[in-house]
DNA sequence: TTCCAGGCTTAAC
DNA sequence: GTTAAGCATGGA
């Protein structure tokens, strides 16, 4: 089966190849499967698995095509939700022209534009997944964060085996209702991470926290404050979620050690810049801090 | 062994 | 409000 599901027009400054290069950064990524031409991802729609492949065929390729590899064509509402997910995943409805105009003149960003032309912030549209990914990534190296995510997903998520490969979807918050901190610690989460994951699962599963609610707040800063009320979620995590899930282009995780290392490397500093120095530096990226960050991260890999 | 990694909390000033 | 110390785990 390889049915056309839908096609989307893509904006200027979008290159699937650049996005795939980013998505391919870790062989331990378990929630999607990128290759040279496209990416595959498992969705669970009303309990039914749906395996999708995204490509950009044609020459010149100007449309993003979603093909159905496994499952049955969803009904209109579910299909619309899937389209929305793809748009948010690749940040397709954002006009990047202003960012490119600014970044082309920027000493630090210009070389990164050239090397990553058409890269967009790869989003994590699902709030629970985004929060968990951020929590798992606190204070550990990325390889280990991917390992934690893989173990959590394999244990509590759903999967589909198709043509010899196992695809996974991230667990929904509800499955953690009876899960204990000890069970998560067995997956190598620290007690703090385990407690925070369960706390967030309870809030989202209980209807006390949602992406829509955060987006409905008057300002991104308000969403950040809401997330900061949760024990185990600090400035970095909430800024990260603003950037990857709430799609706030102005979010700037100044405390991010990856960002610090990228700036150190690109400027030739003999030490990492302090968060305060990064905030000062980011003034010239105003309005596009999250995109600057995402591109700066690319200097590390 | 030491140091670092896409931090957070608590206690002390 | 700001800073320091403790935490906890794997990888280089």
Short mmCIF file of C-alpha atoms (C1' of nucleotides) in Angstrom, two decimals:
data_model
loop_
_atom_site.label_atom_id
_atom_site.label_comp_id
_atom_site.label_asym_id
_atom_site.label_seq_id
_atom_site.Cartn_x
_atom_site.Cartn_y
_atom_site.Cartn_z
CA UNK A 1 0.00 0.00 0.00
CA UNK A 2 1.33 3.44 -0.87
CA UNK A 3 -1.72 5.63 -1.30
CA UNK A 4 -1.66 9.36 -1.63
CA UNK A 5 -3.28 10.78 1.48
CA UNK A 6 -2.89 14.49 0.81
CA UNK A 7 -0.49 17.06 -0.51
CA UNK A 8 0.42 20.39 0.99
CA UNK A 9 1.81 23.49 -0.65
CA UNK A 10 5.00 24.54 1.05
CA UNK A 11 6.16 28.10 1.66
CA UNK A 12 9.34 29.77 0.49
CA UNK A 13 12.39 28.92 2.57
CA UNK A 14 11.31 25.36 3.15
CA UNK A 15 13.51 22.45 2.17
CA UNK A 16 12.53 18.99 3.26
CA UNK A 17 16.11 17.81 2.81
CA UNK A 18 17.38 20.29 5.39
CA UNK A 19 14.70 19.21 7.82
CA UNK A 20 15.52 15.56 7.24
CA UNK A 21 19.16 16.23 7.93
CA UNK A 22 18.22 17.61 11.32
CA UNK A 23 15.80 14.77 11.98
CA UNK A 24 18.48 12.28 11.14
CA UNK A 25 20.83 13.52 13.85
CA UNK A 26 20.27 10.57 16.15
CA UNK A 27 20.02 6.91 15.22
CA UNK A 28 18.21 6.50 18.55
CA UNK A 29 15.21 8.59 17.51
CA UNK A 30 12.21 6.32 17.95
CA UNK A 31 9.22 8.50 17.05
CA UNK A 32 9.94 8.95 13.36
CA UNK A 33 12.13 7.35 10.78
CA UNK A 34 13.89 9.68 8.36
CA UNK A 35 15.86 8.71 5.27
CA UNK A 36 17.34 10.62 2.36
CA UNK A 37 14.01 11.31 0.64
CA UNK A 38 11.43 11.40 3.37
CA UNK A 39 10.30 10.50 6.82
CA UNK A 40 7.87 7.97 8.20
CA UNK A 41 5.82 8.27 11.35
CA UNK A 42 3.23 6.22 13.16
CA UNK A 43 0.04 7.94 14.29
CA UNK A 44 -2.63 6.45 16.47
CA UNK A 45 -6.02 7.70 15.37
CA UNK A 46 -8.90 6.60 17.55
CA UNK A 47 -6.91 3.56 18.55
CA UNK A 48 -6.04 2.59 15.00
CA UNK A 49 -2.47 2.71 13.70
CA UNK A 50 -1.76 4.87 10.70
CA UNK A 51 1.68 4.80 9.15
CA UNK A 52 2.50 7.85 7.06
CA UNK A 53 5.38 8.69 4.78
CA UNK A 54 6.21 12.28 3.85
CA UNK A 55 8.15 13.11 0.69
CA UNK A 56 8.49 15.88 -1.85
CA UNK A 57 8.37 14.24 -5.26
CA UNK A 58 8.60 16.01 -8.59
CA UNK A 59 11.10 18.35 -10.15
CA UNK A 60 11.15 20.95 -8.91
CA UNK A 61 9.47 19.55 -5.82
CA UNK A 62 7.08 22.11 -4.48
CA UNK A 63 4.49 20.05 -2.64
CA UNK A 64 4.78 17.96 0.46
CA UNK A 65 3.11 14.62 -0.06
CA UNK A 66 1.72 12.40 2.67
CA UNK A 67 1.37 8.79 1.63
CA UNK A 68 -0.41 6.12 3.57
CA UNK A 69 1.82 3.11 4.15
CA UNK A 70 -0.40 1.25 6.57
CA UNK A 71 -3.92 1.70 7.90
CA UNK A 72 -7.14 2.97 6.46
CA UNK A 73 -7.86 6.47 5.23
CA UNK A 74 -9.13 8.49 8.19
CA UNK A 75 -12.39 10.36 8.16
CA UNK A 76 -12.43 14.05 7.35
CA UNK A 77 -12.02 15.37 10.87
CA UNK A 78 -9.13 13.04 11.66
CA UNK A 79 -7.56 13.82 8.31
CA UNK A 80 -7.79 17.53 9.04
CA UNK A 81 -6.10 16.89 12.36
CA UNK A 82 -3.34 15.03 10.60
CA UNK A 83 -2.83 17.90 8.16
CA UNK A 84 -2.65 20.32 11.07
CA UNK A 85 -0.09 18.09 12.77
CA UNK A 86 2.14 18.08 9.69
CA UNK A 87 1.85 21.85 9.34
CA UNK A 88 2.90 22.30 12.95
CA UNK A 89 5.56 19.62 12.80
CA UNK A 90 7.37 21.48 10.01
CA UNK A 91 6.20 24.97 10.92
CA UNK A 92 4.80 25.31 7.40
CA UNK A 93 2.54 28.30 7.97
CA UNK A 94 5.28 30.66 9.06
CA UNK A 95 6.74 33.26 6.73
CA UNK A 96 10.48 32.89 7.21
CA UNK A 97 11.45 35.65 4.81
CA UNK A 98 11.99 38.22 7.59
CA UNK A 99 14.21 35.78 9.47
CA UNK A 100 16.28 35.08 6.40
CA UNK A 101 16.64 38.79 5.62
CA UNK A 102 17.87 39.39 9.15
CA UNK A 103 20.06 36.30 9.42
CA UNK A 104 21.82 36.83 6.10
CA UNK A 105 23.35 39.96 7.59
CA UNK A 106 24.22 38.27 10.86
CA UNK A 107 27.79 37.20 11.39
CA UNK A 108 26.90 34.12 13.42
CA UNK A 109 23.82 32.99 11.53
CA UNK A 110 24.79 33.63 7.91
CA UNK A 111 27.02 30.56 7.55
CA UNK A 112 24.35 28.45 9.21
CA UNK A 113 21.72 29.63 6.75
CA UNK A 114 23.89 28.51 3.88
CA UNK A 115 24.47 25.10 5.41
CA UNK A 116 20.87 24.54 6.47
CA UNK A 117 18.92 26.36 3.80
CA UNK A 118 15.21 25.76 4.23
CA UNK A 119 15.45 24.25 7.69
CA UNK A 120 12.47 24.97 9.91
CA UNK A 121 12.02 24.42 13.59
CA UNK A 122 10.91 20.83 13.80
CA UNK A 123 8.03 21.02 16.21
CA UNK A 124 6.70 18.64 18.81
CA UNK A 125 3.00 19.41 18.40
CA UNK A 126 1.88 17.12 21.21
CA UNK A 127 2.24 18.89 24.56
CA UNK A 128 2.79 15.74 26.61
CA UNK A 129 5.47 14.48 24.25
CA UNK A 130 7.13 17.89 24.19
CA UNK A 131 7.17 18.21 27.97
CA UNK A 132 8.47 14.68 28.43
CA UNK A 133 11.21 15.19 25.87
CA UNK A 134 12.30 18.35 27.61
CA UNK A 135 12.16 16.73 31.06
CA UNK A 136 14.14 13.71 29.87
CA UNK A 137 16.71 16.04 28.33
CA UNK A 138 17.37 18.01 31.50
CA UNK A 139 21.03 17.90 32.45
CA UNK A 140 21.95 14.79 30.47
CA UNK A 141 23.68 14.41 27.15
CA UNK A 142 21.47 14.05 24.11
CA UNK A 143 22.40 10.45 23.43
CA UNK A 144 21.19 9.46 26.86
CA UNK A 145 18.05 11.58 26.51
CA UNK A 146 17.21 9.68 23.32
CA UNK A 147 17.81 6.42 25.14
CA UNK A 148 15.43 7.43 27.92
CA UNK A 149 12.78 8.44 25.41
CA UNK A 150 13.19 5.18 23.57
CA UNK A 151 12.79 3.15 26.74
CA UNK A 152 9.76 5.11 27.87
CA UNK A 153 8.17 4.79 24.44
CA UNK A 154 8.90 1.10 24.05
CA UNK A 155 7.47 0.39 27.50
CA UNK A 156 4.36 2.58 27.46
CA UNK A 157 3.76 3.63 23.86
CA UNK A 158 2.09 1.79 21.03
CA UNK A 159 3.84 0.19 18.14
CA UNK A 160 3.34 -1.22 14.71
CA UNK A 161 5.60 -3.66 12.98
CA UNK A 162 5.66 -3.06 9.27
CA UNK A 163 8.04 -4.55 6.73
CA UNK A 164 10.48 -5.65 9.39
CA UNK A 165 10.71 -2.35 11.23
CA UNK A 166 8.95 -1.43 14.46
CA UNK A 167 7.37 2.01 14.50
CA UNK A 168 6.37 3.63 17.79
CA UNK A 169 4.02 6.34 18.90
CA UNK A 170 4.59 8.22 22.12
CA UNK A 171 2.48 7.06 25.06
CA UNK A 172 -0.61 9.04 25.93
CA UNK A 173 -0.75 10.54 29.44
CA UNK A 174 -3.58 8.25 30.50
CA UNK A 175 -1.39 5.15 30.51
CA UNK A 176 0.61 6.58 33.41
CA UNK A 177 -2.36 6.73 35.74
CA UNK A 178 -1.26 3.73 37.79
CA UNK A 179 2.45 3.95 37.06
CA UNK A 180 4.80 4.55 39.99
CA UNK A 181 8.00 6.54 40.27
CA UNK A 182 9.84 3.29 40.90
CA UNK A 183 8.70 1.82 37.59
CA UNK A 184 10.03 4.84 35.72
CA UNK A 185 13.26 4.78 37.70
CA UNK A 186 13.74 1.25 36.40
CA UNK A 187 13.96 2.84 32.94
CA UNK A 188 16.91 4.94 34.19
CA UNK A 189 14.97 8.11 34.86
CA UNK A 190 16.07 9.91 38.00
CA UNK A 191 13.46 10.26 40.72
CA UNK A 192 12.98 13.88 39.79
CA UNK A 193 12.39 13.15 36.13
CA UNK A 194 10.07 10.29 37.02
CA UNK A 195 8.06 12.40 39.43
CA UNK A 196 7.78 15.26 36.96
CA UNK A 197 6.73 13.02 34.07
CA UNK A 198 3.99 11.52 36.24
CA UNK A 199 2.92 14.95 37.46
CA UNK A 200 2.60 16.23 33.89
CA UNK A 201 0.80 13.07 32.78
CA UNK A 202 -1.69 13.55 35.60
CA UNK A 203 -2.29 17.21 34.76
CA UNK A 204 -2.77 16.64 31.05
CA UNK A 205 -4.67 13.38 31.47
CA UNK A 206 -6.88 15.03 34.06
CA UNK A 207 -7.71 17.97 31.83
CA UNK A 208 -5.88 20.45 34.03
CA UNK A 209 -3.29 21.35 31.41
CA UNK A 210 -3.50 21.45 27.65
CA UNK A 211 -1.79 22.95 24.68
CA UNK A 212 -4.94 24.81 23.65
CA UNK A 213 -5.19 26.36 27.09
CA UNK A 214 -1.56 27.51 26.93
CA UNK A 215 -2.03 28.93 23.46
CA UNK A 216 -5.14 30.76 24.55
CA UNK A 217 -3.24 32.71 27.20
CA UNK A 218 -2.64 36.35 26.34
CA UNK A 219 1.11 35.98 25.86
CA UNK A 220 3.79 33.30 25.52
CA UNK A 221 5.24 34.56 28.79
CA UNK A 222 2.00 33.62 30.50
CA UNK A 223 2.29 30.09 29.15
CA UNK A 224 5.83 29.97 30.46
CA UNK A 225 4.66 31.09 33.90
CA UNK A 226 1.96 28.43 33.91
CA UNK A 227 4.50 25.71 33.15
CA UNK A 228 6.90 27.05 35.77
CA UNK A 229 4.31 26.37 38.45
CA UNK A 230 4.86 22.66 37.93
CA UNK A 231 7.55 21.22 40.16
CA UNK A 232 10.38 19.84 38.06
CA UNK A 233 9.79 22.33 35.26
CA UNK A 234 12.21 25.24 35.29
CA UNK A 235 13.05 28.05 32.89
CA UNK A 236 14.84 25.90 30.35
CA UNK A 237 12.05 23.34 30.06
CA UNK A 238 9.30 25.91 29.74
CA UNK A 239 11.23 27.94 27.18
CA UNK A 240 11.99 24.78 25.26
CA UNK A 241 8.30 23.87 25.17
CA UNK A 242 7.40 27.39 24.04
CA UNK A 243 9.81 26.93 21.19
CA UNK A 244 9.11 23.35 20.09
CA UNK A 245 5.44 22.92 20.96
CA UNK A 246 3.79 26.32 21.27
CA UNK A 247 5.69 27.54 18.23
CA UNK A 248 6.76 30.79 19.79
CA UNK A 249 9.52 32.17 17.58
CA UNK A 250 10.64 34.57 20.30
CA UNK A 251 11.42 31.95 22.92
CA UNK A 252 15.08 31.91 23.86
CA UNK A 253 16.52 29.25 26.18
CA UNK A 254 19.49 31.30 27.35
CA UNK A 255 20.49 28.67 29.90
CA UNK A 256 20.79 25.95 27.28
CA UNK A 257 24.26 24.45 27.39
CA UNK A 258 24.06 23.48 23.73
CA UNK A 259 23.38 27.06 22.78
CA UNK A 260 26.23 28.20 25.01
CA UNK A 261 28.59 25.73 23.36
CA UNK A 262 27.46 26.72 19.88
CA UNK A 263 28.11 30.39 20.53
CA UNK A 264 31.44 29.61 22.17
CA UNK A 265 32.44 27.55 19.15
CA UNK A 266 31.27 30.05 16.54
CA UNK A 267 32.75 33.11 18.21
CA UNK A 268 35.99 31.47 19.32
CA UNK A 269 35.45 32.46 22.94
CA UNK A 270 37.72 30.66 25.39
CA UNK A 271 34.75 29.97 27.68
CA UNK A 272 31.05 29.48 27.43
CA UNK A 273 29.00 32.67 27.37
CA UNK A 274 26.82 33.27 30.39
CA UNK A 275 23.04 33.27 30.03
CA UNK A 276 23.09 37.04 30.53
CA UNK A 277 25.59 37.44 27.71
CA UNK A 278 23.41 35.30 25.48
CA UNK A 279 20.38 37.42 26.26
CA UNK A 280 22.37 40.50 25.27
CA UNK A 281 23.51 38.80 22.09
CA UNK A 282 19.97 37.77 21.22
CA UNK A 283 18.82 41.39 21.03
CA UNK A 284 19.86 41.47 17.38
CA UNK A 285 17.62 38.47 16.66
CA UNK A 286 14.54 40.02 18.23
CA UNK A 287 11.39 38.30 17.11
CA UNK A 288 13.33 35.28 15.84
CA UNK A 289 15.21 34.11 18.91
CA UNK A 290 13.89 30.56 18.68
CA UNK A 291 14.90 30.26 15.03
CA UNK A 292 18.33 31.67 15.80
CA UNK A 293 18.67 29.08 18.54
CA UNK A 294 17.56 26.23 16.32
CA UNK A 295 20.02 27.19 13.62
CA UNK A 296 22.81 27.73 16.16
CA UNK A 297 22.25 24.22 17.48
CA UNK A 298 23.04 22.98 13.98
CA UNK A 299 26.61 24.21 14.42
CA UNK A 300 27.15 21.46 16.97
CA UNK A 301 26.49 18.47 14.74
"C1'" DT B 1 38.71 9.22 38.05
"C1'" DT B 2 37.07 13.45 36.69
"C1'" DC B 3 34.26 16.23 34.05
"C1'" DC B 4 30.40 17.27 31.37
"C1'" DA B 5 25.67 16.96 29.61
"C1'" DG B 6 20.04 20.87 25.23
"C1'" DG B 7 18.66 21.60 34.62
"C1'" DC B 8 15.84 21.87 38.89
"C1'" DT B 9 15.11 22.50 43.83
"C1'" DT B 10 16.21 24.05 48.19
"C1'" DA B 11 18.69 26.70 51.42
"C1'" DA B 12 21.24 30.63 52.59
"C1'" DC B 13 22.51 35.37 52.07
"C1'" DG C 1 16.45 38.73 44.19
"C1'" DT C 2 20.58 36.34 43.72
"C1'" DT C 3 23.96 32.73 44.57
"C1'" DA C 4 25.63 28.10 46.23
"C1'" DA C 5 25.09 23.47 47.07
"C1'" DG C 6 23.02 19.05 46.36
"C1'" DC C 7 20.98 15.97 43.29
"C1'" DA C 8 21.49 11.87 39.90
"C1'" DT C 9 22.86 9.34 35.75
"C1'" DG C 10 25.53 7.80 31.67
"C1'" DG C 11 29.31 8.71 28.51
"C1'" DA C 12 33.96 10.34 27.19
#
